[in-house]
């Protein structure tokens, strides 16, 4: 989280944090041979989703909230692998990449606009000064929450359906923690939006004077990611998890 925001976006959306999930999916024939290991994966994944979501509730650093959110969503991807829902895991991995990259790059735009400040308690009222960035942040946040008909809804709800429909103690454990974590996700996402963009400005006068909206190329990147965050779920669901798909 100390590095530049584009680096954070790449790490959280596309490379480092997704490697473990992808490795489990690729090695699924091996895991299927050992049910006890699958149960262990479910327990670890569900506990991770819950732990990271509770940690995200208490962060004041803008980027750390989004970082703990990544950890929580990875917990979902891992525990559904333990329930043999490998395609659902890869589906969520793909949709998550778009809205998490969108959130990180939008966070970078906010931090740049307020002269490097990352403490959300020192923001406030930025929706009026950064309307485009606010719109991108809002789309990324509601996709992360799983609001119906955005990409996160199709993949995240499918994971919870798989957990709720599997008849075992470990799946019930994962389903319960998954539901609680989804509520926490909505809470810290709205908290982030409220502290950063709503209410009265709490930003120091000097950064406020230099606050400006994004340049054209950065704005285009946010637009492309926002489109993926909105439409990838509905366009990709038949490819990833539709009836008869051989993905």
PDB file of C-alpha atoms in Angstrom:
ATOM      1  CA  UNK A   1       0.000   0.000   0.000  1.00  0.00           C
ATOM      2  CA  UNK A   2       3.034   2.275   0.145  1.00  0.00           C
ATOM      3  CA  UNK A   3       3.627   2.003  -3.597  1.00  0.00           C
ATOM      4  CA  UNK A   4       2.012   3.974  -6.429  1.00  0.00           C
ATOM      5  CA  UNK A   5      -1.703   3.304  -6.853  1.00  0.00           C
ATOM      6  CA  UNK A   6      -1.426   1.793 -10.379  1.00  0.00           C
ATOM      7  CA  UNK A   7       0.945  -0.796  -8.893  1.00  0.00           C
ATOM      8  CA  UNK A   8      -1.595  -1.548  -6.155  1.00  0.00           C
ATOM      9  CA  UNK A   9      -4.286  -1.940  -8.820  1.00  0.00           C
ATOM     10  CA  UNK A  10      -2.204  -4.411 -10.819  1.00  0.00           C
ATOM     11  CA  UNK A  11      -1.260  -6.445  -7.747  1.00  0.00           C
ATOM     12  CA  UNK A  12      -4.808  -6.639  -6.367  1.00  0.00           C
ATOM     13  CA  UNK A  13      -6.700  -7.052  -9.618  1.00  0.00           C
ATOM     14  CA  UNK A  14      -4.470  -9.082 -11.880  1.00  0.00           C
ATOM     15  CA  UNK A  15      -1.301 -10.652 -10.514  1.00  0.00           C
ATOM     16  CA  UNK A  16      -0.039 -11.483  -7.048  1.00  0.00           C
ATOM     17  CA  UNK A  17      -3.194 -11.985  -5.011  1.00  0.00           C
ATOM     18  CA  UNK A  18      -4.973 -13.960  -7.742  1.00  0.00           C
ATOM     19  CA  UNK A  19      -2.151 -16.438  -8.327  1.00  0.00           C
ATOM     20  CA  UNK A  20      -3.086 -18.712  -5.403  1.00  0.00           C
ATOM     21  CA  UNK A  21      -6.732 -18.944  -6.463  1.00  0.00           C
ATOM     22  CA  UNK A  22      -5.751 -19.751 -10.037  1.00  0.00           C
ATOM     23  CA  UNK A  23      -3.286 -22.407  -8.848  1.00  0.00           C
ATOM     24  CA  UNK A  24      -5.992 -24.157  -6.806  1.00  0.00           C
ATOM     25  CA  UNK A  25      -8.339 -24.073  -9.825  1.00  0.00           C
ATOM     26  CA  UNK A  26      -5.670 -25.531 -12.118  1.00  0.00           C
ATOM     27  CA  UNK A  27      -4.852 -28.253  -9.581  1.00  0.00           C
ATOM     28  CA  UNK A  28      -8.494 -29.117  -8.968  1.00  0.00           C
ATOM     29  CA  UNK A  29      -8.153 -32.786 -10.083  1.00  0.00           C
ATOM     30  CA  UNK A  30      -5.606 -33.294  -7.286  1.00  0.00           C
ATOM     31  CA  UNK A  31      -7.736 -31.563  -4.636  1.00  0.00           C
ATOM     32  CA  UNK A  32     -10.823 -33.571  -5.621  1.00  0.00           C
ATOM     33  CA  UNK A  33      -8.976 -36.736  -4.611  1.00  0.00           C
ATOM     34  CA  UNK A  34      -8.647 -35.571  -0.989  1.00  0.00           C
ATOM     35  CA  UNK A  35     -11.989 -34.444   0.554  1.00  0.00           C
ATOM     36  CA  UNK A  36     -10.375 -33.567   3.889  1.00  0.00           C
ATOM     37  CA  UNK A  37      -8.170 -31.007   2.155  1.00  0.00           C
ATOM     38  CA  UNK A  38     -11.238 -29.522   0.428  1.00  0.00           C
ATOM     39  CA  UNK A  39     -12.894 -29.083   3.830  1.00  0.00           C
ATOM     40  CA  UNK A  40      -9.759 -27.366   5.108  1.00  0.00           C
ATOM     41  CA  UNK A  41      -9.825 -24.993   2.106  1.00  0.00           C
ATOM     42  CA  UNK A  42     -13.467 -24.122   2.863  1.00  0.00           C
ATOM     43  CA  UNK A  43     -12.679 -23.312   6.498  1.00  0.00           C
ATOM     44  CA  UNK A  44      -9.613 -21.204   5.685  1.00  0.00           C
ATOM     45  CA  UNK A  45     -11.385 -19.339   2.883  1.00  0.00           C
ATOM     46  CA  UNK A  46     -14.484 -18.528   4.937  1.00  0.00           C
ATOM     47  CA  UNK A  47     -12.407 -17.397   7.925  1.00  0.00           C
ATOM     48  CA  UNK A  48     -10.298 -15.195   5.636  1.00  0.00           C
ATOM     49  CA  UNK A  49     -13.378 -13.569   4.087  1.00  0.00           C
ATOM     50  CA  UNK A  50     -14.739 -12.761   7.551  1.00  0.00           C
ATOM     51  CA  UNK A  51     -11.438 -11.644   9.111  1.00  0.00           C
ATOM     52  CA  UNK A  52     -10.540  -9.290   6.283  1.00  0.00           C
ATOM     53  CA  UNK A  53     -14.057  -7.817   6.122  1.00  0.00           C
ATOM     54  CA  UNK A  54     -13.981  -7.002   9.849  1.00  0.00           C
ATOM     55  CA  UNK A  55     -10.520  -5.446   9.426  1.00  0.00           C
ATOM     56  CA  UNK A  56     -11.790  -3.287   6.571  1.00  0.00           C
ATOM     57  CA  UNK A  57     -14.468  -1.826   8.840  1.00  0.00           C
ATOM     58  CA  UNK A  58     -11.889  -0.100  11.026  1.00  0.00           C
ATOM     59  CA  UNK A  59      -9.394   1.298   8.517  1.00  0.00           C
ATOM     60  CA  UNK A  60      -9.045   5.033   7.864  1.00  0.00           C
ATOM     61  CA  UNK A  61      -6.500   4.794   5.049  1.00  0.00           C
ATOM     62  CA  UNK A  62      -8.387   4.873   1.734  1.00  0.00           C
ATOM     63  CA  UNK A  63      -6.202   2.265   0.052  1.00  0.00           C
ATOM     64  CA  UNK A  64      -6.131  -0.076   3.049  1.00  0.00           C
ATOM     65  CA  UNK A  65      -9.926  -0.349   3.071  1.00  0.00           C
ATOM     66  CA  UNK A  66      -9.804  -1.487  -0.555  1.00  0.00           C
ATOM     67  CA  UNK A  67      -6.857  -3.792   0.192  1.00  0.00           C
ATOM     68  CA  UNK A  68      -8.684  -5.602   3.004  1.00  0.00           C
ATOM     69  CA  UNK A  69     -11.651  -5.837   0.664  1.00  0.00           C
ATOM     70  CA  UNK A  70      -9.448  -7.728  -1.801  1.00  0.00           C
ATOM     71  CA  UNK A  71      -8.410 -10.152   0.929  1.00  0.00           C
ATOM     72  CA  UNK A  72     -12.053 -10.704   1.840  1.00  0.00           C
ATOM     73  CA  UNK A  73     -13.100 -11.383  -1.764  1.00  0.00           C
ATOM     74  CA  UNK A  74     -10.219 -13.837  -2.146  1.00  0.00           C
ATOM     75  CA  UNK A  75     -11.688 -15.688   0.832  1.00  0.00           C
ATOM     76  CA  UNK A  76     -14.895 -16.162  -1.173  1.00  0.00           C
ATOM     77  CA  UNK A  77     -12.947 -17.459  -4.175  1.00  0.00           C
ATOM     78  CA  UNK A  78     -11.007 -19.889  -2.016  1.00  0.00           C
ATOM     79  CA  UNK A  79     -13.902 -21.360  -0.037  1.00  0.00           C
ATOM     80  CA  UNK A  80     -15.992 -22.001  -3.159  1.00  0.00           C
ATOM     81  CA  UNK A  81     -12.997 -23.938  -4.558  1.00  0.00           C
ATOM     82  CA  UNK A  82     -13.260 -26.123  -1.450  1.00  0.00           C
ATOM     83  CA  UNK A  83     -16.910 -26.728  -2.396  1.00  0.00           C
ATOM     84  CA  UNK A  84     -15.799 -27.776  -5.911  1.00  0.00           C
ATOM     85  CA  UNK A  85     -17.208 -24.599  -7.477  1.00  0.00           C
ATOM     86  CA  UNK A  86     -14.102 -23.896  -9.526  1.00  0.00           C
ATOM     87  CA  UNK A  87     -15.851 -22.129 -12.404  1.00  0.00           C
ATOM     88  CA  UNK A  88     -17.704 -19.879  -9.934  1.00  0.00           C
ATOM     89  CA  UNK A  89     -14.373 -19.022  -8.337  1.00  0.00           C
ATOM     90  CA  UNK A  90     -12.824 -18.099 -11.694  1.00  0.00           C
ATOM     91  CA  UNK A  91     -15.939 -16.102 -12.602  1.00  0.00           C
ATOM     92  CA  UNK A  92     -15.636 -14.039  -9.418  1.00  0.00           C
ATOM     93  CA  UNK A  93     -11.895 -13.708 -10.010  1.00  0.00           C
ATOM     94  CA  UNK A  94     -12.623 -12.149 -13.406  1.00  0.00           C
ATOM     95  CA  UNK A  95     -15.406  -9.792 -12.344  1.00  0.00           C
ATOM     96  CA  UNK A  96     -13.469  -8.783  -9.218  1.00  0.00           C
ATOM     97  CA  UNK A  97     -10.473  -7.791 -11.355  1.00  0.00           C
ATOM     98  CA  UNK A  98     -12.502  -5.067 -13.051  1.00  0.00           C
ATOM     99  CA  UNK A  99     -14.155  -3.420 -10.088  1.00  0.00           C
ATOM    100  CA  UNK A 100     -11.106  -3.721  -7.853  1.00  0.00           C
ATOM    101  CA  UNK A 101      -8.855  -2.110 -10.464  1.00  0.00           C
ATOM    102  CA  UNK A 102     -11.518   0.575 -10.871  1.00  0.00           C
ATOM    103  CA  UNK A 103     -11.585   1.223  -7.115  1.00  0.00           C
ATOM    104  CA  UNK A 104      -7.818   1.442  -6.793  1.00  0.00           C
ATOM    105  CA  UNK A 105      -7.355   3.756  -9.759  1.00  0.00           C
ATOM    106  CA  UNK A 106     -10.246   5.928  -8.558  1.00  0.00           C
ATOM    107  CA  UNK A 107      -8.587   6.010  -5.133  1.00  0.00           C
ATOM    108  CA  UNK A 108      -5.383   7.099  -6.847  1.00  0.00           C
ATOM    109  CA  UNK A 109      -7.271   9.914  -8.558  1.00  0.00           C
ATOM    110  CA  UNK A 110      -8.644  11.060  -5.182  1.00  0.00           C
ATOM    111  CA  UNK A 111      -5.222  10.885  -3.492  1.00  0.00           C
ATOM    112  CA  UNK A 112      -3.635  12.798  -6.385  1.00  0.00           C
ATOM    113  CA  UNK A 113      -6.348  15.451  -6.221  1.00  0.00           C
ATOM    114  CA  UNK A 114      -5.783  16.111  -2.500  1.00  0.00           C
ATOM    115  CA  UNK A 115      -1.972  16.270  -2.649  1.00  0.00           C
ATOM    116  CA  UNK A 116      -1.177  12.753  -1.463  1.00  0.00           C
ATOM    117  CA  UNK A 117      -3.503  12.577   1.539  1.00  0.00           C
ATOM    118  CA  UNK A 118      -4.872   9.055   2.197  1.00  0.00           C
ATOM    119  CA  UNK A 119      -6.746   9.503   5.485  1.00  0.00           C
ATOM    120  CA  UNK A 120     -10.473   9.400   4.663  1.00  0.00           C
ATOM    121  CA  UNK A 121     -11.271  11.468   7.759  1.00  0.00           C
ATOM    122  CA  UNK A 122      -9.561  14.429   6.054  1.00  0.00           C
ATOM    123  CA  UNK A 123     -11.622  14.283   2.853  1.00  0.00           C
ATOM    124  CA  UNK A 124     -15.358  15.032   2.620  1.00  0.00           C
ATOM    125  CA  UNK A 125     -17.408  16.809  -0.026  1.00  0.00           C
ATOM    126  CA  UNK A 126     -15.260  15.613  -2.939  1.00  0.00           C
ATOM    127  CA  UNK A 127     -18.274  14.569  -5.033  1.00  0.00           C
ATOM    128  CA  UNK A 128     -18.817  18.218  -5.958  1.00  0.00           C
ATOM    129  CA  UNK A 129     -15.185  18.781  -6.961  1.00  0.00           C
ATOM    130  CA  UNK A 130     -14.464  15.385  -8.571  1.00  0.00           C
ATOM    131  CA  UNK A 131     -17.791  14.264 -10.125  1.00  0.00           C
ATOM    132  CA  UNK A 132     -16.244  11.899 -12.689  1.00  0.00           C
ATOM    133  CA  UNK A 133     -13.990  10.213 -10.128  1.00  0.00           C
ATOM    134  CA  UNK A 134     -16.933   9.977  -7.747  1.00  0.00           C
ATOM    135  CA  UNK A 135     -19.072   8.282 -10.418  1.00  0.00           C
ATOM    136  CA  UNK A 136     -16.299   5.731 -11.112  1.00  0.00           C
ATOM    137  CA  UNK A 137     -15.801   5.097  -7.385  1.00  0.00           C
ATOM    138  CA  UNK A 138     -19.539   4.661  -6.911  1.00  0.00           C
ATOM    139  CA  UNK A 139     -19.807   2.104  -9.726  1.00  0.00           C
ATOM    140  CA  UNK A 140     -16.838   0.137  -8.353  1.00  0.00           C
ATOM    141  CA  UNK A 141     -18.259   0.187  -4.827  1.00  0.00           C
ATOM    142  CA  UNK A 142     -21.751  -1.023  -5.717  1.00  0.00           C
ATOM    143  CA  UNK A 143     -20.272  -3.736  -7.973  1.00  0.00           C
ATOM    144  CA  UNK A 144     -18.146  -4.868  -5.005  1.00  0.00           C
ATOM    145  CA  UNK A 145     -21.223  -4.913  -2.765  1.00  0.00           C
ATOM    146  CA  UNK A 146     -23.039  -7.182  -5.212  1.00  0.00           C
ATOM    147  CA  UNK A 147     -25.854  -4.778  -6.090  1.00  0.00           C
ATOM    148  CA  UNK A 148     -28.204  -6.583  -8.535  1.00  0.00           C
ATOM    149  CA  UNK A 149     -27.347  -6.565 -12.236  1.00  0.00           C
ATOM    150  CA  UNK A 150     -23.758  -5.402 -11.798  1.00  0.00           C
ATOM    151  CA  UNK A 151     -20.908  -7.854 -12.327  1.00  0.00           C
ATOM    152  CA  UNK A 152     -20.245  -8.572  -8.652  1.00  0.00           C
ATOM    153  CA  UNK A 153     -23.855  -9.633  -8.164  1.00  0.00           C
ATOM    154  CA  UNK A 154     -23.677 -12.505 -10.644  1.00  0.00           C
ATOM    155  CA  UNK A 155     -20.441 -13.993  -9.350  1.00  0.00           C
ATOM    156  CA  UNK A 156     -20.663 -13.289  -5.614  1.00  0.00           C
ATOM    157  CA  UNK A 157     -24.272 -14.418  -5.219  1.00  0.00           C
ATOM    158  CA  UNK A 158     -23.466 -17.592  -7.132  1.00  0.00           C
ATOM    159  CA  UNK A 159     -20.736 -18.386  -4.592  1.00  0.00           C
ATOM    160  CA  UNK A 160     -23.181 -17.881  -1.725  1.00  0.00           C
ATOM    161  CA  UNK A 161     -25.781 -20.027  -3.532  1.00  0.00           C
ATOM    162  CA  UNK A 162     -23.268 -22.859  -3.912  1.00  0.00           C
ATOM    163  CA  UNK A 163     -22.369 -22.621  -0.217  1.00  0.00           C
ATOM    164  CA  UNK A 164     -26.021 -22.452   0.843  1.00  0.00           C
ATOM    165  CA  UNK A 165     -26.984 -25.390  -1.364  1.00  0.00           C
ATOM    166  CA  UNK A 166     -24.214 -27.746  -0.231  1.00  0.00           C
ATOM    167  CA  UNK A 167     -25.335 -30.033   2.568  1.00  0.00           C
ATOM    168  CA  UNK A 168     -22.401 -30.142   4.978  1.00  0.00           C
ATOM    169  CA  UNK A 169     -21.234 -28.468   8.173  1.00  0.00           C
ATOM    170  CA  UNK A 170     -18.306 -26.778   6.459  1.00  0.00           C
ATOM    171  CA  UNK A 171     -20.522 -25.327   3.723  1.00  0.00           C
ATOM    172  CA  UNK A 172     -22.982 -24.027   6.336  1.00  0.00           C
ATOM    173  CA  UNK A 173     -20.040 -22.403   8.127  1.00  0.00           C
ATOM    174  CA  UNK A 174     -18.859 -20.799   4.870  1.00  0.00           C
ATOM    175  CA  UNK A 175     -22.386 -19.661   3.979  1.00  0.00           C
ATOM    176  CA  UNK A 176     -22.891 -17.991   7.362  1.00  0.00           C
ATOM    177  CA  UNK A 177     -19.557 -16.187   7.336  1.00  0.00           C
ATOM    178  CA  UNK A 178     -20.027 -15.315   3.667  1.00  0.00           C
ATOM    179  CA  UNK A 179     -23.360 -13.607   4.374  1.00  0.00           C
ATOM    180  CA  UNK A 180     -21.939 -11.666   7.331  1.00  0.00           C
ATOM    181  CA  UNK A 181     -18.910 -10.655   5.271  1.00  0.00           C
ATOM    182  CA  UNK A 182     -21.187  -9.436   2.458  1.00  0.00           C
ATOM    183  CA  UNK A 183     -22.967  -7.182   4.964  1.00  0.00           C
ATOM    184  CA  UNK A 184     -19.633  -5.870   6.252  1.00  0.00           C
ATOM    185  CA  UNK A 185     -18.523  -5.240   2.663  1.00  0.00           C
ATOM    186  CA  UNK A 186     -21.563  -3.047   2.070  1.00  0.00           C
ATOM    187  CA  UNK A 187     -20.955  -1.220   5.349  1.00  0.00           C
ATOM    188  CA  UNK A 188     -17.310  -0.313   4.795  1.00  0.00           C
ATOM    189  CA  UNK A 189     -17.959   0.561   1.142  1.00  0.00           C
ATOM    190  CA  UNK A 190     -20.680   3.034   2.102  1.00  0.00           C
ATOM    191  CA  UNK A 191     -18.488   4.344   4.921  1.00  0.00           C
ATOM    192  CA  UNK A 192     -15.700   4.982   2.437  1.00  0.00           C
ATOM    193  CA  UNK A 193     -18.050   6.751   0.015  1.00  0.00           C
ATOM    194  CA  UNK A 194     -19.559   8.855   2.772  1.00  0.00           C
ATOM    195  CA  UNK A 195     -16.263   9.952   4.341  1.00  0.00           C
ATOM    196  CA  UNK A 196     -14.612  10.747   1.014  1.00  0.00           C
ATOM    197  CA  UNK A 197     -17.365  12.215  -1.121  1.00  0.00           C
ATOM    198  CA  UNK A 198     -20.303  13.392   0.990  1.00  0.00           C
ATOM    199  CA  UNK A 199     -20.829  15.970   3.716  1.00  0.00           C
ATOM    200  CA  UNK A 200     -18.728  19.050   4.318  1.00  0.00           C
ATOM    201  CA  UNK A 201     -15.122  19.239   3.154  1.00  0.00           C
ATOM    202  CA  UNK A 202     -12.502  18.513   5.822  1.00  0.00           C
ATOM    203  CA  UNK A 203      -9.572  18.909   3.415  1.00  0.00           C
ATOM    204  CA  UNK A 204      -6.834  21.448   4.169  1.00  0.00           C
ATOM    205  CA  UNK A 205      -7.122  24.689   2.190  1.00  0.00           C
ATOM    206  CA  UNK A 206      -3.923  24.355   0.131  1.00  0.00           C
ATOM    207  CA  UNK A 207      -4.678  20.875  -1.357  1.00  0.00           C
ATOM    208  CA  UNK A 208      -8.259  22.011  -1.911  1.00  0.00           C
ATOM    209  CA  UNK A 209      -7.108  24.890  -4.087  1.00  0.00           C
ATOM    210  CA  UNK A 210      -5.248  22.472  -6.378  1.00  0.00           C
ATOM    211  CA  UNK A 211      -8.002  19.847  -6.600  1.00  0.00           C
ATOM    212  CA  UNK A 212      -8.716  18.951 -10.224  1.00  0.00           C
ATOM    213  CA  UNK A 213     -10.379  16.221 -12.257  1.00  0.00           C
ATOM    214  CA  UNK A 214      -8.515  13.514 -14.210  1.00  0.00           C
ATOM    215  CA  UNK A 215      -6.806  13.954 -17.563  1.00  0.00           C
ATOM    216  CA  UNK A 216      -8.232  12.304 -20.683  1.00  0.00           C
ATOM    217  CA  UNK A 217      -6.199   9.074 -20.733  1.00  0.00           C
ATOM    218  CA  UNK A 218      -6.760   8.342 -17.037  1.00  0.00           C
ATOM    219  CA  UNK A 219     -10.466   9.097 -17.419  1.00  0.00           C
ATOM    220  CA  UNK A 220     -10.636   6.660 -20.362  1.00  0.00           C
ATOM    221  CA  UNK A 221      -9.060   3.894 -18.253  1.00  0.00           C
ATOM    222  CA  UNK A 222     -11.676   4.418 -15.531  1.00  0.00           C
ATOM    223  CA  UNK A 223     -14.469   4.373 -18.124  1.00  0.00           C
ATOM    224  CA  UNK A 224     -13.327   1.023 -19.572  1.00  0.00           C
ATOM    225  CA  UNK A 225     -13.052  -0.529 -16.113  1.00  0.00           C
ATOM    226  CA  UNK A 226     -16.467   0.852 -15.151  1.00  0.00           C
ATOM    227  CA  UNK A 227     -18.033  -0.734 -18.234  1.00  0.00           C
ATOM    228  CA  UNK A 228     -16.470  -4.079 -17.291  1.00  0.00           C
ATOM    229  CA  UNK A 229     -17.699  -3.672 -13.710  1.00  0.00           C
ATOM    230  CA  UNK A 230     -21.238  -3.160 -14.976  1.00  0.00           C
ATOM    231  CA  UNK A 231     -21.537  -5.577 -17.894  1.00  0.00           C
ATOM    232  CA  UNK A 232     -19.023  -8.429 -17.437  1.00  0.00           C
ATOM    233  CA  UNK A 233     -21.335 -10.341 -15.102  1.00  0.00           C
ATOM    234  CA  UNK A 234     -24.338 -10.432 -17.393  1.00  0.00           C
ATOM    235  CA  UNK A 235     -22.253 -10.949 -20.535  1.00  0.00           C
ATOM    236  CA  UNK A 236     -19.919 -13.562 -19.052  1.00  0.00           C
ATOM    237  CA  UNK A 237     -22.249 -15.670 -16.938  1.00  0.00           C
ATOM    238  CA  UNK A 238     -23.154 -18.053 -19.795  1.00  0.00           C
ATOM    239  CA  UNK A 239     -19.484 -18.363 -20.785  1.00  0.00           C
ATOM    240  CA  UNK A 240     -18.287 -19.166 -17.248  1.00  0.00           C
ATOM    241  CA  UNK A 241     -21.162 -20.905 -15.479  1.00  0.00           C
ATOM    242  CA  UNK A 242     -24.033 -21.261 -17.939  1.00  0.00           C
ATOM    243  CA  UNK A 243     -25.743 -24.644 -18.499  1.00  0.00           C
ATOM    244  CA  UNK A 244     -23.584 -26.876 -20.693  1.00  0.00           C
ATOM    245  CA  UNK A 245     -20.566 -24.573 -20.763  1.00  0.00           C
ATOM    246  CA  UNK A 246     -17.233 -26.382 -21.122  1.00  0.00           C
ATOM    247  CA  UNK A 247     -15.200 -23.443 -19.817  1.00  0.00           C
TER     248      UNK A 247
END
